[in-house]
């Protein structure tokens, strides 16, 4: 249940790691918008495994097809169905895991919830699930960029203990982010991050990291108090991404250490509208966008599937040692960058549609 | 819009700071459950302003009345309507703020979104809004405690730079938490935290802090992949609370620094079910509860309303100095404790009902 | 569960027949709209029992109070809470029914569903539940009338076997409808209808009837294919009213007897837009309003609570005779008129907000 | 927007008449249920065009593929994706209609709503949209039949002015219904109905009709008061089917002519539970199933696309004559039978899941 995200701009995803394919239906995208497969493929390619030696070697082309909802390259206002076939299936890799739930993976909890689970590759908890998010997010991004001009850029800001310098939030873009395979905004530490990841890979281990994201040109007024505050919907969106452990916005956890007199963002006039001198609020006040850049961070744990032997128990409680053989990422953050962007786009597009609906009466 | 939380166990809240009252409708609470006002009043009293010298002096009794949905102390399965009258209204305190949006408060964004806003006290962005959350959360707690026996306990784990020791997560309870007015689990630092808050108050300033929370006896299987993962719903719930800036679960942001071989929680046999030796996962794997305690943290910024003069601009962009005169908290974390508990209860109750619906066949 | 109606313009109702009161929260009404209690009271008075000798004598003033969501007579964009106290409680009238489920009433099914039920008056299945609908509907009507100018008028078109002539759909209004206590559009048959109802009352029996409704000036484009077609949402809204047995729109059931060549509505130019020469479609084509008047009918069964002795069984299956003593309507259609109007307004307001959200780009 | 149906047992459909294909995602189907393509294909074949000379000659195999959500013939609890390719595309047939909106079809309203529309075949308003309903409904039926044993059977009860005798509601089944190509339960009038339809076809005209449906073995307790009454959800479901104009349940519109003393269904003991002697209620009381057969009727208008010349205007308001050339049904009721069954199954399955969630405590 609950593979649908959004209230008005909605994406419903489907697909396990080893079934016929994965994909999504995007419902609620306004009509008359230019859209073709390449709008989506670009982000899919950034998510794709096998891009570099820091990612899983599972090599899939992940070619998307638009099956409905457009005609002559324009959206019709009807559901847009997207399909990406699964190709590189090696169920044999997962034979051991039939009996032994992988520590910190979803094998055990899926079994407890459903009484059954896909026999291989994590099923619906596989990273392939995120392809549907990219499909939806790329369409939301197109809508946001060609409409109000919203720009969403994520980057890797930490790998293990290494932190990147914060980039200029007004100019950072995907081209700069993609200049290194880590997608780190700070080229000075990217090489060190790469070394850490490769070392973890060689040690059959894994490492965690942090992805940061900025959303520029978000119009003021988006977000619905009280339970659908913009930061609340972003938090939910980000914590729904596999392997995430935390979310903070603006000053974030560091803000909890501050005094109000330092933390408050004084207003200043910026063109015709008010803006703020500082941005500890992270672009959102009272749950509603204020026109300043929205800035947030997402913590990713080290991937659970590692080649090192792990002392654990099987489903029956008998001691067992697990050594994962499947292909897997030693660190997910580089590939997570487009996923974070996609989820941010879905949240903002949905809030934009809701705001258009409820805007004050003339 | 969007003052409703939950899919099956639902709470819809209403009320501004200075209208006739605040409250909620709870829809979807199972029938036949014992319920009377005292079940709710206990948590309302913990949220109430004026409890101590570290909280706002706005002194309201906040007495709740159940208006429908029960008969002879039992729930009927019909909507439970709850009402708490507003009493202590001093709109004059807010006169200055009509023209000058308070920095880092919701005045500006509400005006941008709605083209109108309550003339005083923050309206719907006031902390009084959280009374409706307590109303819903207390009923959810009763359901969870008398059913599966879920216990939810939150406490203050940081104030400004001061961190409390982590308590024993299996035995911490509300009685222990309430032994000091800070609701800090660690009595050794509670006195210092109190001093920091009083100092901030005397300086007409404010400080932030962190609330931690544990949920024990949550049955395995709760949480709906992929977008309604249990941690995603908790993150949304927590970031919907006013003044929150971050959420993390289990290892959280610290987990992003770790290696998989250290972070993974090996399975062990615990009674009839599997459990985990460590709990970096925070009680949730793949978005689904695994039976271990659910542990998370919520960061609160320093309150935006401070007495210190702030150099800012008015709604027209003219330079202005704002000195807030209304009553306000120098630190919100002590009063936030029951709110965090309430939101956690609402999330878990809703997930429990959804799980009962979708449980595997037979 | 499920006492909420609408996606963007939402009403959540509460209240049993004999608790402290009934009411609603309206969430999603645009801000800046003029609103005060009298906007709602007018329709509440038309719904009120005790208006005439054809309705129940239960005499309640049903005075509504707006508890939140407005300031100085303007909506704030926040939830509007509405409360109507229950006053005239005579639980003793229902003593017999504790053991004997009333035939064709909800006593038995509520007991089966919830394992408990309100001890008197039908609880949530009582007609008092409809007060919350009026509260929401009156606000929706105000929004529709002061915005696009939508006019909604319902009337009694049949009582038992008596059918009224169809009025001029372009000019029928509430003033004309209210010229007789039956709210029949056709004064020639109103007196006969009144006689039938009084006769049924004297015989301790009840009669059914049909309410018709027209919605004028509905902008073209409202309604969301495929499952939220405008007629589908109207059908759901109407069949959710107590005692309804049927809904049809435009040609309705009679249309099933027709040929396409007669049934099709040819287009003609009307001002700047296309209209149709005939209106068998009832103002909706493909689930979307076409700008023509929306016309539909709702069938109401004879009320289930009658004074005549009924041979039935008690909850244990033992033979029993039931003679209802409570006050009850011999025919509900006159009082149902504002309820039908309210539900129509809620549907159209919600569709209007959705359409504003999803309108094609630029 | 709004191509999703259901709250817990949910189907999201996609696809226009002339894109790559149509289909659905079914989310919320319990895990561990046997399911393969043949469970769905049977009903798809009953819906398929080209079955007989009373249906459109558009000849498509409509072969369904399950793309995700099952493994080894069992549902996993994850979204079930279903795809049916479009094959027989002849856009040329629709050339005239680019400029002239078909009377009583959706061309004009789609254009007004979206500012764009599929260039041929009705796009999303095409009958091909109903394939997604069948996909979802067939899975819901499997769930209901193998679980509580719910049996759903629809049949044609009227064509134009011809009415069938009501069959024995306890024994009518699909085999009997399919004994004639009309799917009329009454073999005596089926031949006459066939003649009427063929005559309409020869005259390039169309006729309407009525489909009736019975749902047996529905457990008591399903349906959620007040807005999600079981009959309300059925009404919405049925009026969302293309070409429908009315819905009634139990006594229906005829019940509005009756007296309460005749209409009330006295309770009797049936085995361990109460049942009713008569069933004017149609199996639902107070919005909740009572265990008796649920019986309802759906009115279908004559199809709007006819070959006869129609005097109308084009999109610019200029007089025009339209003679439809595409393949189209002279009467839709025979093919509508499995669609009505599918929508009924979706409603009941969703209500069953909701009831399991909210069942009274213990």
CSV table of C-alpha atoms in Angstrom, one decimal, chain C residues 75-256:
chain,number,residue,atom,x,y,z
C,75,UNK,CA,-12.2,34.2,6.3
C,76,UNK,CA,-8.5,33.7,7.2
C,77,UNK,CA,-7.9,30.7,5.0
C,78,UNK,CA,-7.6,28.6,8.2
C,79,UNK,CA,-10.1,25.9,9.3
C,80,UNK,CA,-13.6,27.3,10.0
C,81,UNK,CA,-15.1,25.5,13.0
C,82,UNK,CA,-18.8,25.5,13.5
C,83,UNK,CA,-20.9,24.3,16.4
C,84,UNK,CA,-24.6,23.8,17.0
C,85,UNK,CA,-25.6,22.7,20.5
C,86,UNK,CA,-28.1,19.9,20.9
C,87,UNK,CA,-30.9,21.0,23.1
C,88,UNK,CA,-34.1,19.0,23.0
C,89,UNK,CA,-33.0,15.6,24.3
C,90,UNK,CA,-35.6,13.1,25.3
C,91,UNK,CA,-33.7,9.8,25.3
C,92,UNK,CA,-36.7,8.1,27.0
C,93,UNK,CA,-38.5,8.1,23.7
C,94,UNK,CA,-36.2,5.5,22.4
C,95,UNK,CA,-36.3,3.0,25.3
C,96,UNK,CA,-37.9,0.2,23.3
C,97,UNK,CA,-35.3,0.4,20.6
C,98,UNK,CA,-32.5,-0.6,22.8
C,99,UNK,CA,-33.4,-4.2,22.3
C,100,UNK,CA,-35.3,-4.1,19.0
C,101,UNK,CA,-33.5,-2.8,15.9
C,102,UNK,CA,-35.8,-0.6,13.9
C,103,UNK,CA,-36.6,-2.1,10.5
C,104,UNK,CA,-34.8,-0.3,7.7
C,105,UNK,CA,-33.0,1.9,10.1
C,106,UNK,CA,-29.3,1.8,11.1
C,107,UNK,CA,-29.6,0.2,14.5
C,108,UNK,CA,-28.6,-3.3,13.4
C,109,UNK,CA,-25.9,-2.4,11.0
C,110,UNK,CA,-24.2,0.0,13.4
C,111,UNK,CA,-24.2,-2.7,16.1
C,112,UNK,CA,-22.7,-5.2,13.6
C,113,UNK,CA,-20.1,-2.7,12.5
C,114,UNK,CA,-19.0,-1.1,15.8
C,115,UNK,CA,-20.1,-3.6,18.5
C,116,UNK,CA,-21.7,-0.6,20.2
C,117,UNK,CA,-24.1,2.2,19.3
C,118,UNK,CA,-25.6,5.3,20.7
C,119,UNK,CA,-28.4,4.3,23.0
C,120,UNK,CA,-30.9,6.7,21.5
C,121,UNK,CA,-32.0,8.6,18.5
C,122,UNK,CA,-30.0,6.9,15.9
C,123,UNK,CA,-26.7,8.4,17.0
C,124,UNK,CA,-24.7,9.2,14.0
C,125,UNK,CA,-27.3,8.0,11.6
C,126,UNK,CA,-29.8,10.5,13.0
C,127,UNK,CA,-30.9,13.3,10.7
C,128,UNK,CA,-29.1,15.7,13.0
C,129,UNK,CA,-25.9,14.6,11.3
C,130,UNK,CA,-27.0,16.7,8.3
C,131,UNK,CA,-26.5,19.9,10.2
C,132,UNK,CA,-22.8,19.6,9.6
C,133,UNK,CA,-23.5,19.2,5.9
C,134,UNK,CA,-25.5,22.5,5.9
C,135,UNK,CA,-22.7,24.2,7.8
C,136,UNK,CA,-20.2,23.2,5.1
C,137,UNK,CA,-22.5,23.6,2.2
C,138,UNK,CA,-23.6,27.1,3.1
C,139,UNK,CA,-20.0,28.3,3.2
C,140,UNK,CA,-19.4,26.5,-0.2
C,141,UNK,CA,-22.4,28.3,-1.6
C,142,UNK,CA,-21.2,31.7,-0.4
C,143,UNK,CA,-17.9,31.0,-2.1
C,144,UNK,CA,-19.6,29.8,-5.3
C,145,UNK,CA,-22.1,32.6,-5.5
C,146,UNK,CA,-19.7,35.5,-4.7
C,147,UNK,CA,-17.1,34.0,-7.0
C,148,UNK,CA,-18.3,32.6,-10.3
C,149,UNK,CA,-21.9,33.3,-9.5
C,150,UNK,CA,-23.1,29.7,-9.2
C,151,UNK,CA,-26.8,29.4,-8.2
C,152,UNK,CA,-28.1,26.2,-6.7
C,153,UNK,CA,-31.8,25.6,-6.2
C,154,UNK,CA,-33.5,22.4,-5.2
C,155,UNK,CA,-37.2,21.6,-4.9
C,156,UNK,CA,-39.6,18.8,-4.2
C,157,UNK,CA,-40.6,17.3,-7.5
C,158,UNK,CA,-42.5,14.2,-6.2
C,159,UNK,CA,-44.3,13.1,-3.1
C,160,UNK,CA,-45.4,9.5,-3.1
C,161,UNK,CA,-47.2,9.1,-6.5
C,162,UNK,CA,-47.7,12.8,-7.1
C,163,UNK,CA,-45.3,14.5,-9.5
C,164,UNK,CA,-44.8,18.2,-9.9
C,165,UNK,CA,-44.5,19.9,-13.3
C,166,UNK,CA,-40.9,20.8,-14.1
C,167,UNK,CA,-40.3,24.5,-13.4
C,168,UNK,CA,-38.4,26.9,-15.6
C,169,UNK,CA,-34.9,25.8,-14.8
C,170,UNK,CA,-33.5,29.2,-15.6
C,171,UNK,CA,-35.7,31.2,-13.2
C,172,UNK,CA,-36.7,28.9,-10.4
C,173,UNK,CA,-35.3,30.2,-7.1
C,174,UNK,CA,-35.5,29.6,-3.4
C,175,UNK,CA,-38.1,32.3,-2.8
C,176,UNK,CA,-40.4,30.6,-5.2
C,177,UNK,CA,-39.6,27.2,-3.7
C,178,UNK,CA,-40.4,28.3,-0.2
C,179,UNK,CA,-43.8,29.7,-1.1
C,180,UNK,CA,-45.3,26.4,0.1
C,181,UNK,CA,-44.3,24.3,3.1
C,182,UNK,CA,-43.7,21.3,0.9
C,183,UNK,CA,-41.0,23.3,-1.1
C,184,UNK,CA,-42.7,22.1,-4.2
C,185,UNK,CA,-41.9,24.1,-7.3
C,186,UNK,CA,-45.4,23.5,-8.6
C,187,UNK,CA,-48.0,25.3,-6.4
C,188,UNK,CA,-50.8,23.4,-8.1
C,189,UNK,CA,-49.8,20.1,-6.6
C,190,UNK,CA,-48.2,21.4,-3.4
C,191,UNK,CA,-51.5,21.3,-1.5
C,192,UNK,CA,-52.2,17.7,-2.6
C,193,UNK,CA,-48.7,16.7,-1.5
C,194,UNK,CA,-49.4,18.3,1.9
C,195,UNK,CA,-52.5,16.3,2.3
C,196,UNK,CA,-50.8,13.1,1.4
C,197,UNK,CA,-48.1,13.7,4.0
C,198,UNK,CA,-50.6,14.7,6.7
C,199,UNK,CA,-52.6,11.7,6.0
C,200,UNK,CA,-49.5,9.5,6.3
C,201,UNK,CA,-48.7,11.2,9.6
C,202,UNK,CA,-52.2,10.6,10.9
C,203,UNK,CA,-51.9,7.0,9.9
C,204,UNK,CA,-48.6,6.8,11.8
C,205,UNK,CA,-47.0,6.0,8.4
C,206,UNK,CA,-44.6,7.7,6.2
C,207,UNK,CA,-44.1,8.5,2.5
C,208,UNK,CA,-41.2,8.9,0.1
C,209,UNK,CA,-40.5,11.5,-2.5
C,210,UNK,CA,-38.0,13.0,-5.0
C,211,UNK,CA,-36.0,16.2,-4.8
C,212,UNK,CA,-34.7,17.8,-8.0
C,213,UNK,CA,-31.9,20.3,-8.2
C,214,UNK,CA,-30.5,22.7,-10.7
C,215,UNK,CA,-27.0,24.4,-10.6
C,216,UNK,CA,-26.7,27.4,-12.8
C,217,UNK,CA,-23.6,29.3,-13.9
C,218,UNK,CA,-21.3,26.4,-13.2
C,219,UNK,CA,-18.2,27.3,-15.3
C,220,UNK,CA,-17.3,24.8,-18.0
C,221,UNK,CA,-14.3,22.6,-17.1
C,222,UNK,CA,-15.2,21.3,-13.6
C,223,UNK,CA,-14.9,17.6,-12.8
C,224,UNK,CA,-11.9,15.4,-12.9
C,225,UNK,CA,-11.9,12.3,-15.2
C,226,UNK,CA,-12.0,9.4,-14.8
C,227,UNK,CA,-13.1,8.5,-11.3
C,228,UNK,CA,-13.9,11.9,-10.1
C,229,UNK,CA,-16.3,12.8,-12.9
C,230,UNK,CA,-18.6,15.6,-11.7
C,231,UNK,CA,-21.7,13.4,-11.9
C,232,UNK,CA,-19.9,10.7,-10.0
C,233,UNK,CA,-19.1,13.1,-7.1
C,234,UNK,CA,-22.6,14.4,-7.2
C,235,UNK,CA,-24.0,10.8,-7.1
C,236,UNK,CA,-21.8,10.0,-4.1
C,237,UNK,CA,-22.7,13.2,-2.3
C,238,UNK,CA,-26.4,12.6,-2.8
C,239,UNK,CA,-26.4,8.9,-1.9
C,240,UNK,CA,-24.5,9.8,1.3
C,241,UNK,CA,-27.6,11.8,2.5
C,242,UNK,CA,-29.7,9.6,4.9
C,243,UNK,CA,-32.7,7.9,3.3
C,244,UNK,CA,-31.7,8.3,-0.3
C,245,UNK,CA,-32.2,5.4,-2.8
C,246,UNK,CA,-31.3,6.8,-6.2
C,247,UNK,CA,-29.7,9.6,-8.2
C,248,UNK,CA,-30.0,10.4,-11.9
C,249,UNK,CA,-28.8,13.3,-14.0
C,250,UNK,CA,-30.0,15.0,-17.2
C,251,UNK,CA,-32.1,12.4,-19.0
C,252,UNK,CA,-31.4,9.9,-16.2
C,253,UNK,CA,-33.2,6.6,-16.2
C,254,UNK,CA,-35.5,7.8,-18.9
C,255,UNK,CA,-32.4,8.4,-21.1
C,256,UNK,CA,-31.9,4.6,-21.1
